[in-house]
Short mmCIF file of C-alpha atoms and ligand atoms in Angstrom, two decimals:
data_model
loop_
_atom_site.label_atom_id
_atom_site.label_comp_id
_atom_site.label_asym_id
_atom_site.label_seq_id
_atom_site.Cartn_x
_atom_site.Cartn_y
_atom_site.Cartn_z
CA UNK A 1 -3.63 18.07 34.79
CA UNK A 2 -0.85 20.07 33.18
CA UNK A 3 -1.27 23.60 32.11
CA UNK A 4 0.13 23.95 27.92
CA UNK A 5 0.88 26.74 26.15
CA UNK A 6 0.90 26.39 22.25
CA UNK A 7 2.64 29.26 20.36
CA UNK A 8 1.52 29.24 16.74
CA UNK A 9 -2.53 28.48 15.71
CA UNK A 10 -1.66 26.72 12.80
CA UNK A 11 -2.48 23.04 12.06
CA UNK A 12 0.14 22.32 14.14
CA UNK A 13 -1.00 23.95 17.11
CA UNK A 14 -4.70 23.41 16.51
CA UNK A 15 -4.06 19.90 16.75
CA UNK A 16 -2.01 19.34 19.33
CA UNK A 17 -4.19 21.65 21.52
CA UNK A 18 -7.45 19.93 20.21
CA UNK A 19 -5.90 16.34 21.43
CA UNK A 20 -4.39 17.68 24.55
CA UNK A 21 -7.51 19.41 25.44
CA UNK A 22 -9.50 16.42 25.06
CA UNK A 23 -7.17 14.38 27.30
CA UNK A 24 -8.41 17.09 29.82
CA UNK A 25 -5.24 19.07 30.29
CA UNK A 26 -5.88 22.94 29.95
CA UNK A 27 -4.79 24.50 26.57
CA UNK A 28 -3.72 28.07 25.88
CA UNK A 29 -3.06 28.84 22.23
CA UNK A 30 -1.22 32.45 21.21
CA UNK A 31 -0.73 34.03 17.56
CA UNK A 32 0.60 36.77 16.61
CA UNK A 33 -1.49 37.38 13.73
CA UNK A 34 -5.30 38.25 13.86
CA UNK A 35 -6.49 35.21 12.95
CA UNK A 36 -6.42 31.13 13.32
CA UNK A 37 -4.98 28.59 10.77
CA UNK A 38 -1.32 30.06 9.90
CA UNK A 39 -0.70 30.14 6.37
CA UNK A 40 -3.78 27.71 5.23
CA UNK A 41 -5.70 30.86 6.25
CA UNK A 42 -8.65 31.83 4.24
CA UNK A 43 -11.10 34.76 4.07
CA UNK A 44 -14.52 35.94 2.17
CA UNK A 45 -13.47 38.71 -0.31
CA UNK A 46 -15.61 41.86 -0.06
CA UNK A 47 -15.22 42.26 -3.72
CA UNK A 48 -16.38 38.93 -5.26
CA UNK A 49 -17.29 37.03 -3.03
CA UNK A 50 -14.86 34.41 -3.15
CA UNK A 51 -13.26 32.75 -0.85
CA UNK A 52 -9.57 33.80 -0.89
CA UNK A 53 -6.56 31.36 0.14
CA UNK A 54 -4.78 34.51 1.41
CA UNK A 55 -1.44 33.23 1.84
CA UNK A 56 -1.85 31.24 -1.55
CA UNK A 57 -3.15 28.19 -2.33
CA UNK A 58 -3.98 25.24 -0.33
CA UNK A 59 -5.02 22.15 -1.71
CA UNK A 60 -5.70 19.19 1.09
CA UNK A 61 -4.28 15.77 -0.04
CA UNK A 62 -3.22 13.29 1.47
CA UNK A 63 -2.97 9.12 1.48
CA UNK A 64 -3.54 9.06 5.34
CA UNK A 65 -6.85 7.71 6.02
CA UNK A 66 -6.94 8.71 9.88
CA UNK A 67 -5.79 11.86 9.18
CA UNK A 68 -8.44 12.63 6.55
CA UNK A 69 -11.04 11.20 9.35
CA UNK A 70 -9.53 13.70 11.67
CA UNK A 71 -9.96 16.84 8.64
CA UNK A 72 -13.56 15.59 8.08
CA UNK A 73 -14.49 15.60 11.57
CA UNK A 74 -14.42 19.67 12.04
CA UNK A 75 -15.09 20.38 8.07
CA UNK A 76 -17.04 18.87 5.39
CA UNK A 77 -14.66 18.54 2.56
CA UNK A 78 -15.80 19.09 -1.06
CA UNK A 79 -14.78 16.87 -4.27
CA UNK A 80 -12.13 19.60 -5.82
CA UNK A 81 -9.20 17.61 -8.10
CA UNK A 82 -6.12 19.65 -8.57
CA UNK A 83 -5.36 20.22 -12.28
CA UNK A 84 -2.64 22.63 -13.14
CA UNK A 85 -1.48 23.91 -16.16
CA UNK A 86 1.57 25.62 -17.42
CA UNK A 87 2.20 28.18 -20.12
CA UNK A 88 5.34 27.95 -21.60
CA UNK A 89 6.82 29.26 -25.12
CA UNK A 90 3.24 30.69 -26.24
CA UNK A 91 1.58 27.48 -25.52
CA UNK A 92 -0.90 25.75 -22.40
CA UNK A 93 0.37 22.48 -21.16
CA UNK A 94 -0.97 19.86 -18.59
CA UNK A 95 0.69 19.37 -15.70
CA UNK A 96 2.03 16.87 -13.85
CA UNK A 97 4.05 15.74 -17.16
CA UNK A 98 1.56 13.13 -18.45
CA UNK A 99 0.95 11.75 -22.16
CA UNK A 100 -1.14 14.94 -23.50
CA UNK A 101 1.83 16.82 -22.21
CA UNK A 102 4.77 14.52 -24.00
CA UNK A 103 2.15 14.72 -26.83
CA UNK A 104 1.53 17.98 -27.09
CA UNK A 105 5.27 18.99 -26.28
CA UNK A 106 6.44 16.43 -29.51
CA UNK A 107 4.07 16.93 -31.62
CA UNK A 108 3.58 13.22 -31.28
CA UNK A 109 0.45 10.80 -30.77
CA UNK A 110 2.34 8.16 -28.61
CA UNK A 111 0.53 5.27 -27.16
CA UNK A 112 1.42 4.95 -23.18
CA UNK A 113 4.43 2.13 -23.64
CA UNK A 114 5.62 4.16 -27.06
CA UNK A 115 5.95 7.36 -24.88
CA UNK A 116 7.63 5.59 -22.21
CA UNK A 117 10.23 4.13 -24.40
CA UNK A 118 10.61 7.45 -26.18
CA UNK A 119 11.36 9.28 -22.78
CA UNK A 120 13.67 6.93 -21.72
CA UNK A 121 15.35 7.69 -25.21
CA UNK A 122 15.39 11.32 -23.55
CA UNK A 123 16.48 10.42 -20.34
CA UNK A 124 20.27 10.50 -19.21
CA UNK A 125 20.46 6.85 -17.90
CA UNK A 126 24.42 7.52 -16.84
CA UNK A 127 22.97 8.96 -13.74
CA UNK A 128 21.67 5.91 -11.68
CA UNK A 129 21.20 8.01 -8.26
CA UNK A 130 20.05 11.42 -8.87
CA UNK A 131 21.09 13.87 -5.53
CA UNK A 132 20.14 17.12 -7.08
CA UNK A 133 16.78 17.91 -8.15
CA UNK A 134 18.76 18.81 -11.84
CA UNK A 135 19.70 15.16 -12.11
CA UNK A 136 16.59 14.07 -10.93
CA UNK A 137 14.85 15.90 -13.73
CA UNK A 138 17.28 14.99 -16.47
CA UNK A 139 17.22 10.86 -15.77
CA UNK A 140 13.61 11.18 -15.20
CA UNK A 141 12.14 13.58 -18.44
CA UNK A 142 15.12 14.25 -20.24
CA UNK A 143 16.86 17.75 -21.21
CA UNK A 144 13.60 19.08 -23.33
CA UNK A 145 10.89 19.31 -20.77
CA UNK A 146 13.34 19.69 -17.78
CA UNK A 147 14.48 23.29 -19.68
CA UNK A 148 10.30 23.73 -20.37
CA UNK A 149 8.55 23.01 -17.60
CA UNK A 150 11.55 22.83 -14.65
CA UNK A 151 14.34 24.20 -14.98
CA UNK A 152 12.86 28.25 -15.06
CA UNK A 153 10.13 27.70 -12.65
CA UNK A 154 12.63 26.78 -10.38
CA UNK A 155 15.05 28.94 -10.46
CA UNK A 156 11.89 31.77 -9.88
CA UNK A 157 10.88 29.86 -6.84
CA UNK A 158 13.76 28.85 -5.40
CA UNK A 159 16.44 31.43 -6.67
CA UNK A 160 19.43 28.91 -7.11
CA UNK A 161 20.46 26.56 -9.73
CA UNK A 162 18.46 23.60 -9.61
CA UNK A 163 21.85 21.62 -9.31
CA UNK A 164 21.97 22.99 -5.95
CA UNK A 165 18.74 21.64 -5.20
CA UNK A 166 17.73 18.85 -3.62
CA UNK A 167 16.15 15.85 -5.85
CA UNK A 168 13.35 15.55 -3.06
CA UNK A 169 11.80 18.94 -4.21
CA UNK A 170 10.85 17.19 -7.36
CA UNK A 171 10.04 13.83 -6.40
CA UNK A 172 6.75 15.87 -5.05
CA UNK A 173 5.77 15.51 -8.95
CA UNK A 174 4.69 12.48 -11.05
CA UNK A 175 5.39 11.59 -14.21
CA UNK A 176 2.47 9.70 -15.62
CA UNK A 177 2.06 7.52 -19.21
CA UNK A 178 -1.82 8.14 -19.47
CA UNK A 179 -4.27 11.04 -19.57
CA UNK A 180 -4.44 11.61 -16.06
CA UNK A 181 -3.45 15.10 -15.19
CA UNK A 182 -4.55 14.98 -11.24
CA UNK A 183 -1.88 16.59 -9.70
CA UNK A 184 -1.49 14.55 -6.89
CA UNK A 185 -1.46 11.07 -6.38
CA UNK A 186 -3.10 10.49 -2.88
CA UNK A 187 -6.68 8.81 -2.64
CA UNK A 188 -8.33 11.36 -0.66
CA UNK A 189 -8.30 14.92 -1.96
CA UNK A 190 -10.87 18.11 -1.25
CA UNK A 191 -11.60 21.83 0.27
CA UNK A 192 -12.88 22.50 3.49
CA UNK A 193 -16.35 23.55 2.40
CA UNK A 194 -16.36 26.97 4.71
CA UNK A 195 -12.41 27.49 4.22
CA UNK A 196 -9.56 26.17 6.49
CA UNK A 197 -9.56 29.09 8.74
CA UNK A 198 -13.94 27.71 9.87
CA UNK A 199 -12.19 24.40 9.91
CA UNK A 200 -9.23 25.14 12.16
CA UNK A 201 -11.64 27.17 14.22
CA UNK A 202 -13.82 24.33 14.78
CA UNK A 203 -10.35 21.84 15.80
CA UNK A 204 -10.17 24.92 18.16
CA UNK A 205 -13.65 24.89 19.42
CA UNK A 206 -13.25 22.92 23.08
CA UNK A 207 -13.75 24.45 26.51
CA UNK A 208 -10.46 23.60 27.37
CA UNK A 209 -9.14 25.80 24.90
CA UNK A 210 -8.42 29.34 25.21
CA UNK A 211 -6.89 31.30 21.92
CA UNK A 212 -5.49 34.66 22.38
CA UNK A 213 -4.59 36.58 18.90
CA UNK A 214 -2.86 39.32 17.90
CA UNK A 215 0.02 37.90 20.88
CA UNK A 216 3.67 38.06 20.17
CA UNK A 217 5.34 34.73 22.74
CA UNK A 218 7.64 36.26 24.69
CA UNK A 219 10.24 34.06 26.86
CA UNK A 220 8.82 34.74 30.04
CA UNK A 221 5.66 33.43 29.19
CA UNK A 222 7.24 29.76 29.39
CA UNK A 223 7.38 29.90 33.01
CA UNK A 224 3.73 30.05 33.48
CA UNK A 225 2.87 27.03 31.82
CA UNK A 226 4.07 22.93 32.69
CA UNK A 227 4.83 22.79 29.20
CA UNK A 228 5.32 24.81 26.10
CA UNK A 229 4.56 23.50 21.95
CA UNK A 230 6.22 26.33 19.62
CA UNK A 231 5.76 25.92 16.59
CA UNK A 232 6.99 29.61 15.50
CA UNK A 233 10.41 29.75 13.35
CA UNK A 234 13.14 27.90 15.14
CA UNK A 235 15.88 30.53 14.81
CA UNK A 236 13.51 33.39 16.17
CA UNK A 237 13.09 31.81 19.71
CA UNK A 238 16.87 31.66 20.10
CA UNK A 239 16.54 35.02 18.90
CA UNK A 240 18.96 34.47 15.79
CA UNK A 241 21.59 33.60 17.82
CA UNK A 242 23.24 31.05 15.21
CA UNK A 243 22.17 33.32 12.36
CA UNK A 244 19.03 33.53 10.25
CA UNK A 245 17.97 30.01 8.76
CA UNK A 246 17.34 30.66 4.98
CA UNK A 247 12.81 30.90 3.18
CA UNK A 248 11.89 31.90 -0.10
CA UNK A 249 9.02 34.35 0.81
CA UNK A 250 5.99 35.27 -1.78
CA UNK A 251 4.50 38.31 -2.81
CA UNK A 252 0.89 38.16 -4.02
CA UNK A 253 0.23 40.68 -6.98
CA UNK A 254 -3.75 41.01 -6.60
CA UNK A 255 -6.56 41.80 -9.65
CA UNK A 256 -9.73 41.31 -10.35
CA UNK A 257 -11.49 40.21 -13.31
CA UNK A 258 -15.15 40.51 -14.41
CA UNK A 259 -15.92 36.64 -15.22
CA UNK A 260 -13.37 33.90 -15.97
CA UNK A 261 -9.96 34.75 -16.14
CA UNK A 262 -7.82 31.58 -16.61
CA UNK A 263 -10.41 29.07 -16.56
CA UNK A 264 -8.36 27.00 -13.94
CA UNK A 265 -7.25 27.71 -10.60
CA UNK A 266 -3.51 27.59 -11.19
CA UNK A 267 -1.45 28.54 -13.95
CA UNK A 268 2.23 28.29 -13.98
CA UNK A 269 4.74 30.10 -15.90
CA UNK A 270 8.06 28.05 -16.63
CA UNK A 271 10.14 30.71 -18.47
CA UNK A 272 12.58 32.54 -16.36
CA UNK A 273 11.54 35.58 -18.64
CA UNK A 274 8.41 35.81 -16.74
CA UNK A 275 9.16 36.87 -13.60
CA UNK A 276 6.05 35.69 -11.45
CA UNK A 277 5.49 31.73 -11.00
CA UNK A 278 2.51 31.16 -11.07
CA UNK A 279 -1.30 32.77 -11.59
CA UNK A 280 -4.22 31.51 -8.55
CA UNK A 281 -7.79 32.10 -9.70
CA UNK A 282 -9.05 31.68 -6.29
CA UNK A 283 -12.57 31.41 -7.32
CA UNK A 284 -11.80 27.91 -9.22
CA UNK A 285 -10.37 26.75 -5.53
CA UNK A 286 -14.45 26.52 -4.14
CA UNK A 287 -15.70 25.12 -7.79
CA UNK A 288 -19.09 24.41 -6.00
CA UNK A 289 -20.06 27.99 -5.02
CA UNK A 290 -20.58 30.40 -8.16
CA UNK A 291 -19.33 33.96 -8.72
CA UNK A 292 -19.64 36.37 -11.39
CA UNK A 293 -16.38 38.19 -10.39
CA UNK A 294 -12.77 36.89 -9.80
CA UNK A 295 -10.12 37.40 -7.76
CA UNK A 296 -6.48 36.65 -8.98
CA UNK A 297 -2.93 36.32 -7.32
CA UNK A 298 0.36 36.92 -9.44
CA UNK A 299 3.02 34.98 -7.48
CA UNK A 300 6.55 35.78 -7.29
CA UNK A 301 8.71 33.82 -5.34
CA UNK A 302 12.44 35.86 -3.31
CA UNK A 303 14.81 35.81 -0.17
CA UNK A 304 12.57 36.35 2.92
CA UNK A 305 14.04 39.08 4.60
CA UNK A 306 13.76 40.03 8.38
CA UNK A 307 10.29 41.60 8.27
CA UNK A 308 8.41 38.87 5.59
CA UNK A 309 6.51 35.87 6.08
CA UNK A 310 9.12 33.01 6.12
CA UNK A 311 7.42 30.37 3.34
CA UNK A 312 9.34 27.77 2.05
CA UNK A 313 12.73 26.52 3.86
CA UNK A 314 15.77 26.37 1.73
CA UNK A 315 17.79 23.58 3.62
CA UNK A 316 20.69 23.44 1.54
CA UNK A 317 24.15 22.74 2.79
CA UNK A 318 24.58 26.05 4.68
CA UNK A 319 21.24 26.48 6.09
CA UNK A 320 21.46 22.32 7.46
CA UNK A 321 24.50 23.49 9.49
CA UNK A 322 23.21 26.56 10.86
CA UNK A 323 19.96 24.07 11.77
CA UNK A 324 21.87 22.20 13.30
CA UNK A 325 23.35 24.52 15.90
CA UNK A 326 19.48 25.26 16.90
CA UNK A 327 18.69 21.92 17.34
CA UNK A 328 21.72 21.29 19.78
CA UNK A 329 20.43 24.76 21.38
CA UNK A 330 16.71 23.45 21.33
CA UNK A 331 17.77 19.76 22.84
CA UNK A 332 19.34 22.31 25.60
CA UNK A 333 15.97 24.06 26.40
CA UNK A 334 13.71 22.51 28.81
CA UNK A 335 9.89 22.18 28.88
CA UNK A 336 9.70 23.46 24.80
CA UNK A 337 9.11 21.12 22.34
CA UNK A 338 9.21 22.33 18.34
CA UNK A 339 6.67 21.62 15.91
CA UNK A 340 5.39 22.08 12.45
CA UNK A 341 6.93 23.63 9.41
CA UNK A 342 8.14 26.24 11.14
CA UNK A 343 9.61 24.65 14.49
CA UNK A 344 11.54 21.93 12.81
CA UNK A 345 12.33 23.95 9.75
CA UNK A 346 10.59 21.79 6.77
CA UNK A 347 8.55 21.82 3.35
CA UNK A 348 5.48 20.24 5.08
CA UNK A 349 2.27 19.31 3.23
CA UNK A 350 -0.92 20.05 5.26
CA UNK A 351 -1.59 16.08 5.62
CA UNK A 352 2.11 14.96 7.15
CA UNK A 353 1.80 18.35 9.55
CA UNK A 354 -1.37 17.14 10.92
CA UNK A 355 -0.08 13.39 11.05
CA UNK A 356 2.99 14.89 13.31
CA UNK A 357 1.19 16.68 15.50
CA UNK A 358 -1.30 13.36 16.41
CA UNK A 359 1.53 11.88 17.08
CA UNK A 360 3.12 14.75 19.12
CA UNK A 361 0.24 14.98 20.72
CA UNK A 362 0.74 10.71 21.93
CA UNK A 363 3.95 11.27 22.40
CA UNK A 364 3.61 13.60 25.00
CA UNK A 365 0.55 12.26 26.94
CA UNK A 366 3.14 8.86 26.73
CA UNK A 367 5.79 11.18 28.64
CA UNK A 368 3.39 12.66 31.18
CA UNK A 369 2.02 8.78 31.97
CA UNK A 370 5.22 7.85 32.00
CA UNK A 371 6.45 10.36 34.04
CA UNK A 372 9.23 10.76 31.67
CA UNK A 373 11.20 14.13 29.89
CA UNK A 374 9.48 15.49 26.74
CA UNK A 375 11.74 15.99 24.12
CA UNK A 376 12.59 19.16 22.12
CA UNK A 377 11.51 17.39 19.36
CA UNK A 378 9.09 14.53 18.55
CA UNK A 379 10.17 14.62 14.55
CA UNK A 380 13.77 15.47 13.94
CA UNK A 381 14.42 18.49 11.87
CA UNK A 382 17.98 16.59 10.32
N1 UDP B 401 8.07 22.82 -10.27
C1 UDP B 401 8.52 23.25 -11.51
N2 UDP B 401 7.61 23.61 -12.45
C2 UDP B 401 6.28 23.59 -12.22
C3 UDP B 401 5.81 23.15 -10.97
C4 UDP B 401 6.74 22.79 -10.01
O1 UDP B 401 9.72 23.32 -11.74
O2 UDP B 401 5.52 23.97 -13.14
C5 UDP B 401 9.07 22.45 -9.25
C6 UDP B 401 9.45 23.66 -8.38
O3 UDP B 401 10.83 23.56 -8.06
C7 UDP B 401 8.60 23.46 -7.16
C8 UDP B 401 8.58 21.92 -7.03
O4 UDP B 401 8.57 21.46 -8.38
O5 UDP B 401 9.15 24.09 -6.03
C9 UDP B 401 7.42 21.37 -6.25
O6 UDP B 401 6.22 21.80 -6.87
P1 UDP B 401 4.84 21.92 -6.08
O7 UDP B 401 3.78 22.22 -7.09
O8 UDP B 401 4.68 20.73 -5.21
O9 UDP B 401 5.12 23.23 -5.19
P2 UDP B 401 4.19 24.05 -4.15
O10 UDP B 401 2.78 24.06 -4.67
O11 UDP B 401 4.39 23.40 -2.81
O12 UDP B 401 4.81 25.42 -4.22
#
């Protein structure tokens, strides 16, 4: 039996420890930070009560049926719908664009087909494949919500012109010609009743397991161990070497509130004239659990600097070359193999990180049966 060190207690890690430790190998797991479950981590606030998404919110989704049978294994997952909401020009809209939301916007009463037709009128059909998430917006809604609802929020979050964007960053949003203002489209959908950090604890409960916080990886540690899963930003373990790859970090404003603030969980602000993104009321996260006081997170979105928590990866044109120096440098590097978010440098949704590292995991008890190399990566970061 080999002896694996995972760098990184995320879902990433978590799972490919938990499925490695089952196939009997022996599993040590390090993070840096003082607790489990990376940026999905959660905490009870002393204040309220409530149970805080610390590193904002996380909403589980996902279309994957075995991977939702993996979540509900360690965790039993409440009924909680995500409906967001936007403020824009002194009025509250619905979010994802839907018919109250065209309706509203117009001042119309559109049946479904009528609205359709009437965006399309909006639309700029001269652009038959949209590449930037700009075009994507303008053959898809049309100039009048893209400036609403798009065009600011984006530049907050992102801090470029949407035209430098990619079109995938919006495809992540419907468009929808009825009343239903879910947010997401997938068929299974919920909160970990006791949190995610409780739930990625429990992926982490197995005797084969041993987790050691609050420690850094360090280089030398690699030649302990038969095999090494990092799943820790891909630039840091060449040490920056090729550069730093480009995140939008967040800053959390926190107040509190006696009652309801918002009356939803998430509020975003399109205008560029507001400078935060977005408002969590984190209490409206565990809608099954009652609290008289509230907890609140301004959001505001910049550069991640040397010393912040790397968030979202930029990947445009620059950053993909720099990336792709580290992953000539990381096909180099024997015994490592990158994972997650982090590792392979991508905007990964909780459900596709935890789908990747199954497979991983496969992958590499394929290699050891095998008796083959394990590759530096499993998913390709280009
Ligand atoms: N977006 C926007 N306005 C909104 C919500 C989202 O322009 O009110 C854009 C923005 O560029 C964002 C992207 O759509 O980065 C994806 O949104 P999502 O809600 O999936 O972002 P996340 O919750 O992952 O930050």
């Amino acid at each position: 039996m080999s002896y694996i060190l995972l760098v990184g207690a995320g879902f990433s890690g978590a799972v490919i420890g938990r499925e490695l430790a089952e196939a009997g190998h022996d599993v040590d797991i390090i993070d840096q930070r003082l607790h489990v479950a990376g940026n999905c981590h959660t905490e009870r606030d002393e204040y309220s009560g409530v149970m805080l998404h610390v590193y904002g919110p996380h909403i589980f989704h996902t279309d994957d049926a075995q991977v939702w049978e993996y979540v509900t294994r360690f965790s039993v997952f409440k009924p909680y719908v995500n409906r967001v909401k936007s403020t824009v020009g002194g009025a509250v809209y619905s979010l994802p664009i839907n018919l109250h939301t065209i309706n509203q916007f117009f001042g119309k009463t559109l049946r479904p087909d009528e609205a359709k037709a009437f965006i399309e009128q909006q639309a700029d059909t001269s652009i038959s494949d949209p590449q930037t998430f700009e075009e994507q917006a303008l053959r898809f809604v049309g100039r009048d919500l893209y400036e609403a609802f798009f065009k600011g929020y984006t530049k907050k979050q992102w801090g470029c012109e949407p035209s430098e964007l990619p079109a995938s960053i919006l495809k992540r949003l419907p468009v929808r010609f009825n009343y239903n203002d879910n947010y997401f489209f997938h068929r299974f959908q919920g909160m970990p009743e006791h949190g995610y950090t409780a739930l990625v604890e429990k992926i982490l409960d197995h005797e084969n397991i041993t987790v050691k916080l609050n420690t850094a990886f360090d280089p030398s540690m690699t030649e302990q161990y038969d095999h090494v899963f990092y799943s820790g930003p891909l630039d840091g373990y060449f040490s920056f070497s090729e550069g730093r790859l480009g995140y939008r970090t967040l800053d959390f404003e926190r107040f509190t509130y006696q009652g309801d603030y918002q009356g939803c969980a998430v509020m975003n602000y399109g205008e560029e004239s507001v400078p935060f993104t977005r408002i969590t009321e984190h209490k409206h996260f565990s809608p099954w659990e009652k609290h008289e006081r509230s907890v609140c997170y301004r959001e505001y979105s910049r550069a991640c600097g040397p010393d912040d928590i790397p968030y979202y990866p930029i990947r445009l044109v620059k950053e993909k070359e720099m990336l792709s120096r580290y992953v000539a440098l990381a096909e180099n590097t024997e015994g490592v193999t990158f994972v997650g978010r982090l590792g392979t440098y991508r905007y990964l949704d909780m459900d596709v990180t935890i789908r990747e590292a199954l497979d991983t995991a496969r992958g590499f008890l394929d290699c050891v049966e095998n008796n083959q190399p394990v590759p530096a990566f499993f998913v390709k970061p280009l």
